[in-house]
Amino acid sequence: MAPSPPRGSHLLTEGPIGRTMISFALPIMAGNAAQSLNGSINSIWVGRYLGEAALTATANANNIMFFLIGSMFGIGMAATILIGQAIGGRDTERARRIMGTSATFFIGLSVLIAFGGWFMADRVLRAMSTPAPALLLAEQYLQVIFLSMPFIYAFAFISAALRGAGDSRTPFRFLLMSVVLDIALNPLLIFGWGPVPAMGIAGSALSTFFAQGLSLAAMLLYLRGKRHVLWLGRQDAHLLKIDPGVLRALIVKGVPMGLQMVLISLAMIAMISLVNAHGTTTAAGYGAALQLWTYVQMPAMAIGAACSSIAAQSVGAGRWDRVGATARTGTLFNFLMTGALIAPLILFDRYTLALFLPEGSASFEIARHLNHISVWSFLFFGVTFVISGVVRATGAVIPPLLILGFALWGIRVPFATLLQPVIGMDALWWSFPVSALCSMLISMAYYRWGGWRRARMMAAPERVAAPIAAQTIATPAEIAAQPPAPVADTSPEEVADIARDALPDRPTR
């Protein structure tokens, strides 16, 4: 009989693909929705009560925050895939060893980045051409955000590791806690009440600090109480020592994945710098549209994350048929769910954009115009996100990086820059769907003809051969008149499943 799944983990290698994907993706999507709602509510407080300059400040500072999170994304994603493959192969020891090395490296580096960022906030904002009226506000906001980065990094890393273990519900519960705390603390710290002083835009960032820190502590206590397979207590301190093999995989595979997020972040910074050149009015309209786009991205991000976790566990279990089915199902769900969000956001954008911009604002019509052009890009982005998640789960990390780099820096930024003299500001907005469409087509071509199935995250650990009496010997089920012949106590149905899963994906004859 196969061993039971590790404590606290959930196997994604069993059951119908569609149902597994939806049940795994829904908590992620709900978490993204809650997080986006939190950001939108914060933007309402800032934009409507502190003014357009404050909204522009948060838009610029949040791009820096996204860059900082993205710079660490690759290491977390590599750990997620490695943990997913270990859980899929039911190798608890390897999963915990990966968790320990990843936590030490990831969180330690995040502290250094946060420390350095505190002193670099003003220089970075000036390099982005942040409008002068928003510069001081953006610096105040960003410096407090830097203090929150270790909490944000640790929370995101542990959540990603849990998803690698097949658990998307636990991260959602504590993310919801963080959102509720942030929403409650935001107006209190912005406007003050009783003994709490009014801190303005810095109070909005400080609410993030407290919400993330308290939620992280609560999640760690929960994992400890549940004795989760990924919880590392005092007796597991030796696992926090860097494992050279795991570290090499994290760096060799994680850095290219992290560079993908860095490229996205740098492209966003380049785009907002181009937008800032047109003044605060245009920048505020762009910032309001960005708030809507966070909702449009939610289905693609949730489905893509589900595909990555399912594919990683399937690779670990040798279920290549399930890897292919994951890519197909994820692409279909992306078109259906992302398309279902785009239509109402275009039809009712007068009402949604009014939440972020004061009535009669000159930025309002700019936001509507650019939204009608650019929002369609996320339909194509979702397909790229799904395909990249699947191929990365095998260890193929360089081709998705090259595809993304070409789409953003070979198409989007040059298109937005070089065509402005020809079609004006519309070059900025059209650069989004043009680059996203190219990225989707190239990703689909690589999935069809590329060699991603031969990639590996790290060398498989050597295992001692099991006693012959405990082994299962099976004849391939496709050979006529020779059904799988089990040895020892494995049932015929289980052995047939093992033999069928070991075969390469091929059409049924």
CSV table of N, CA and C in Angstrom, one decimal, residues 95-163:
chain,number,residue,atom,x,y,z
A,95,ALA,N,11.0,17.2,2.0
A,95,ALA,CA,10.2,18.4,2.0
A,95,ALA,C,10.6,19.3,3.2
A,96,ARG,N,10.8,18.7,4.4
A,96,ARG,CA,11.2,19.5,5.6
A,96,ARG,C,12.6,20.1,5.4
A,97,ARG,N,13.5,19.3,4.8
A,97,ARG,CA,14.9,19.8,4.5
A,97,ARG,C,14.8,21.0,3.6
A,98,ILE,N,14.0,21.0,2.6
A,98,ILE,CA,13.8,22.1,1.7
A,98,ILE,C,13.2,23.3,2.4
A,99,MET,N,12.2,23.0,3.3
A,99,MET,CA,11.6,24.1,4.0
A,99,MET,C,12.6,24.8,4.9
A,100,GLY,N,13.5,24.1,5.6
A,100,GLY,CA,14.4,24.7,6.5
A,100,GLY,C,15.5,25.6,5.8
A,101,THR,N,16.1,25.0,4.7
A,101,THR,CA,17.0,25.8,4.0
A,101,THR,C,16.4,27.0,3.3
A,102,SER,N,15.2,26.9,2.8
A,102,SER,CA,14.5,28.0,2.1
A,102,SER,C,14.2,29.1,3.1
A,103,ALA,N,13.7,28.7,4.3
A,103,ALA,CA,13.3,29.7,5.3
A,103,ALA,C,14.6,30.5,5.7
A,104,THR,N,15.7,29.9,6.0
A,104,THR,CA,16.9,30.6,6.4
A,104,THR,C,17.4,31.5,5.3
A,105,PHE,N,17.5,31.1,4.1
A,105,PHE,CA,18.0,31.9,3.0
A,105,PHE,C,17.0,33.0,2.7
A,106,PHE,N,15.7,32.7,2.6
A,106,PHE,CA,14.7,33.6,2.1
A,106,PHE,C,14.5,34.8,3.1
A,107,ILE,N,14.3,34.4,4.4
A,107,ILE,CA,13.9,35.5,5.4
A,107,ILE,C,15.2,36.3,5.7
A,108,GLY,N,16.3,35.6,5.8
A,108,GLY,CA,17.6,36.4,6.1
A,108,GLY,C,17.9,37.4,5.0
A,109,LEU,N,17.7,37.0,3.7
A,109,LEU,CA,18.0,38.0,2.7
A,109,LEU,C,16.9,39.1,2.7
A,110,SER,N,15.7,38.8,3.0
A,110,SER,CA,14.6,39.8,3.1
A,110,SER,C,14.9,40.9,4.1
A,111,VAL,N,15.5,40.5,5.2
A,111,VAL,CA,15.9,41.5,6.2
A,111,VAL,C,16.9,42.5,5.7
A,112,LEU,N,17.9,42.0,5.0
A,112,LEU,CA,18.9,42.8,4.4
A,112,LEU,C,18.3,43.8,3.4
A,113,ILE,N,17.4,43.3,2.5
A,113,ILE,CA,16.8,44.1,1.5
A,113,ILE,C,16.0,45.2,2.2
A,114,ALA,N,15.2,44.9,3.2
A,114,ALA,CA,14.4,45.9,3.9
A,114,ALA,C,15.3,46.9,4.6
A,115,PHE,N,16.4,46.5,5.2
A,115,PHE,CA,17.3,47.5,5.9
A,115,PHE,C,17.9,48.5,4.8
A,116,GLY,N,18.3,47.9,3.7
A,116,GLY,CA,18.9,48.8,2.7
A,116,GLY,C,17.9,49.7,2.1
A,117,GLY,N,16.7,49.2,1.9
A,117,GLY,CA,15.6,50.0,1.2
A,117,GLY,C,15.2,51.2,2.0
A,118,TRP,N,15.3,51.1,3.3
A,118,TRP,CA,14.9,52.2,4.2
A,118,TRP,C,15.7,53.5,3.8
A,119,PHE,N,17.0,53.3,3.6
A,119,PHE,CA,17.8,54.4,3.3
A,119,PHE,C,17.8,54.8,1.8
A,120,MET,N,17.3,54.0,0.9
A,120,MET,CA,17.3,54.3,-0.5
A,120,MET,C,15.9,54.8,-1.0
A,121,ALA,N,14.9,54.9,-0.2
A,121,ALA,CA,13.6,55.2,-0.6
A,121,ALA,C,13.6,56.5,-1.4
A,122,ASP,N,14.2,57.6,-0.9
A,122,ASP,CA,14.1,58.9,-1.6
A,122,ASP,C,14.8,58.8,-3.0
A,123,ARG,N,15.9,58.2,-3.0
A,123,ARG,CA,16.7,58.1,-4.3
A,123,ARG,C,15.9,57.3,-5.4
A,124,VAL,N,15.3,56.2,-4.9
A,124,VAL,CA,14.6,55.4,-5.9
A,124,VAL,C,13.4,56.1,-6.4
A,125,LEU,N,12.6,56.8,-5.6
A,125,LEU,CA,11.4,57.5,-6.0
A,125,LEU,C,11.8,58.7,-6.9
A,126,ARG,N,12.9,59.3,-6.7
A,126,ARG,CA,13.4,60.4,-7.6
A,126,ARG,C,13.8,59.8,-8.9
A,127,ALA,N,14.4,58.6,-8.9
A,127,ALA,CA,14.8,58.0,-10.2
A,127,ALA,C,13.6,57.6,-11.0
A,128,MET,N,12.4,57.4,-10.4
A,128,MET,CA,11.2,57.0,-11.1
A,128,MET,C,10.5,58.3,-11.6
A,129,SER,N,11.1,59.4,-11.4
A,129,SER,CA,10.4,60.7,-11.8
A,129,SER,C,9.1,60.9,-11.1
A,130,THR,N,9.0,60.5,-9.8
A,130,THR,CA,7.8,60.7,-9.1
A,130,THR,C,7.5,62.2,-9.1
A,131,PRO,N,6.2,62.6,-9.4
A,131,PRO,CA,5.9,64.0,-9.4
A,131,PRO,C,6.2,64.7,-8.1
A,132,ALA,N,6.7,65.9,-8.2
A,132,ALA,CA,7.2,66.7,-7.0
A,132,ALA,C,6.1,66.8,-5.9
A,133,PRO,N,4.9,67.1,-6.2
A,133,PRO,CA,3.9,67.2,-5.1
A,133,PRO,C,3.7,65.9,-4.4
A,134,ALA,N,4.0,64.8,-5.0
A,134,ALA,CA,3.8,63.5,-4.3
A,134,ALA,C,5.1,62.9,-3.7
A,135,LEU,N,6.2,63.5,-3.9
A,135,LEU,CA,7.5,62.9,-3.6
A,135,LEU,C,7.6,62.7,-2.1
A,136,LEU,N,7.4,63.7,-1.3
A,136,LEU,CA,7.5,63.6,0.2
A,136,LEU,C,6.5,62.6,0.8
A,137,LEU,N,5.3,62.6,0.3
A,137,LEU,CA,4.3,61.7,0.7
A,137,LEU,C,4.7,60.2,0.4
A,138,ALA,N,5.2,60.0,-0.8
A,138,ALA,CA,5.6,58.7,-1.2
A,138,ALA,C,6.8,58.2,-0.4
A,139,GLU,N,7.7,59.1,0.0
A,139,GLU,CA,8.8,58.6,0.8
A,139,GLU,C,8.3,58.2,2.2
A,140,GLN,N,7.4,59.0,2.8
A,140,GLN,CA,6.9,58.7,4.1
A,140,GLN,C,6.2,57.3,4.1
A,141,TYR,N,5.4,57.1,3.0
A,141,TYR,CA,4.7,55.8,2.9
A,141,TYR,C,5.7,54.7,2.7
A,142,LEU,N,6.6,54.8,1.8
A,142,LEU,CA,7.5,53.8,1.4
A,142,LEU,C,8.5,53.4,2.6
A,143,GLN,N,8.9,54.3,3.3
A,143,GLN,CA,9.8,53.9,4.4
A,143,GLN,C,9.2,53.0,5.5
A,144,VAL,N,7.9,53.3,5.7
A,144,VAL,CA,7.2,52.4,6.7
A,144,VAL,C,6.9,51.1,6.1
A,145,ILE,N,6.6,51.1,4.8
A,145,ILE,CA,6.5,49.8,4.1
A,145,ILE,C,7.7,48.9,4.1
A,146,PHE,N,8.9,49.6,4.1
A,146,PHE,CA,10.2,48.8,4.2
A,146,PHE,C,10.3,48.1,5.5
A,147,LEU,N,9.8,48.8,6.6
A,147,LEU,CA,9.8,48.1,7.9
A,147,LEU,C,8.9,46.9,7.9
A,148,SER,N,7.9,46.8,7.0
A,148,SER,CA,7.0,45.7,7.0
A,148,SER,C,7.5,44.5,6.1
A,149,MET,N,8.5,44.8,5.3
A,149,MET,CA,8.9,43.8,4.3
A,149,MET,C,9.3,42.4,4.9
A,150,PRO,N,10.0,42.3,6.0
A,150,PRO,CA,10.3,41.0,6.5
A,150,PRO,C,9.0,40.2,6.9
A,151,PHE,N,8.0,40.9,7.4
A,151,PHE,CA,6.7,40.3,7.7
A,151,PHE,C,6.0,39.8,6.4
A,152,ILE,N,6.1,40.7,5.4
A,152,ILE,CA,5.4,40.4,4.2
A,152,ILE,C,6.1,39.3,3.5
A,153,TYR,N,7.4,39.3,3.5
A,153,TYR,CA,8.2,38.2,2.8
A,153,TYR,C,7.9,36.9,3.5
A,154,ALA,N,8.0,36.9,4.8
A,154,ALA,CA,7.8,35.6,5.6
A,154,ALA,C,6.4,35.1,5.4
A,155,PHE,N,5.4,35.9,5.4
A,155,PHE,CA,4.0,35.5,5.3
A,155,PHE,C,3.8,34.9,3.9
A,156,ALA,N,4.4,35.6,2.9
A,156,ALA,CA,4.2,35.1,1.5
A,156,ALA,C,4.9,33.8,1.3
A,157,PHE,N,6.1,33.7,1.8
A,157,PHE,CA,6.9,32.4,1.7
A,157,PHE,C,6.2,31.2,2.3
A,158,ILE,N,5.8,31.4,3.6
A,158,ILE,CA,5.1,30.3,4.2
A,158,ILE,C,3.8,29.9,3.5
A,159,SER,N,3.1,30.9,3.0
A,159,SER,CA,1.9,30.6,2.3
A,159,SER,C,2.2,29.8,1.0
A,160,ALA,N,3.2,30.2,0.3
A,160,ALA,CA,3.6,29.5,-0.9
A,160,ALA,C,4.0,28.1,-0.6
A,161,ALA,N,4.8,27.9,0.5
A,161,ALA,CA,5.2,26.6,0.9
A,161,ALA,C,4.0,25.7,1.2
A,162,LEU,N,3.0,26.2,1.9
A,162,LEU,CA,1.8,25.5,2.2
A,162,LEU,C,1.0,25.1,0.9
A,163,ARG,N,1.0,26.0,0.0
A,163,ARG,CA,0.4,25.6,-1.3
A,163,ARG,C,1.1,24.6,-2.0
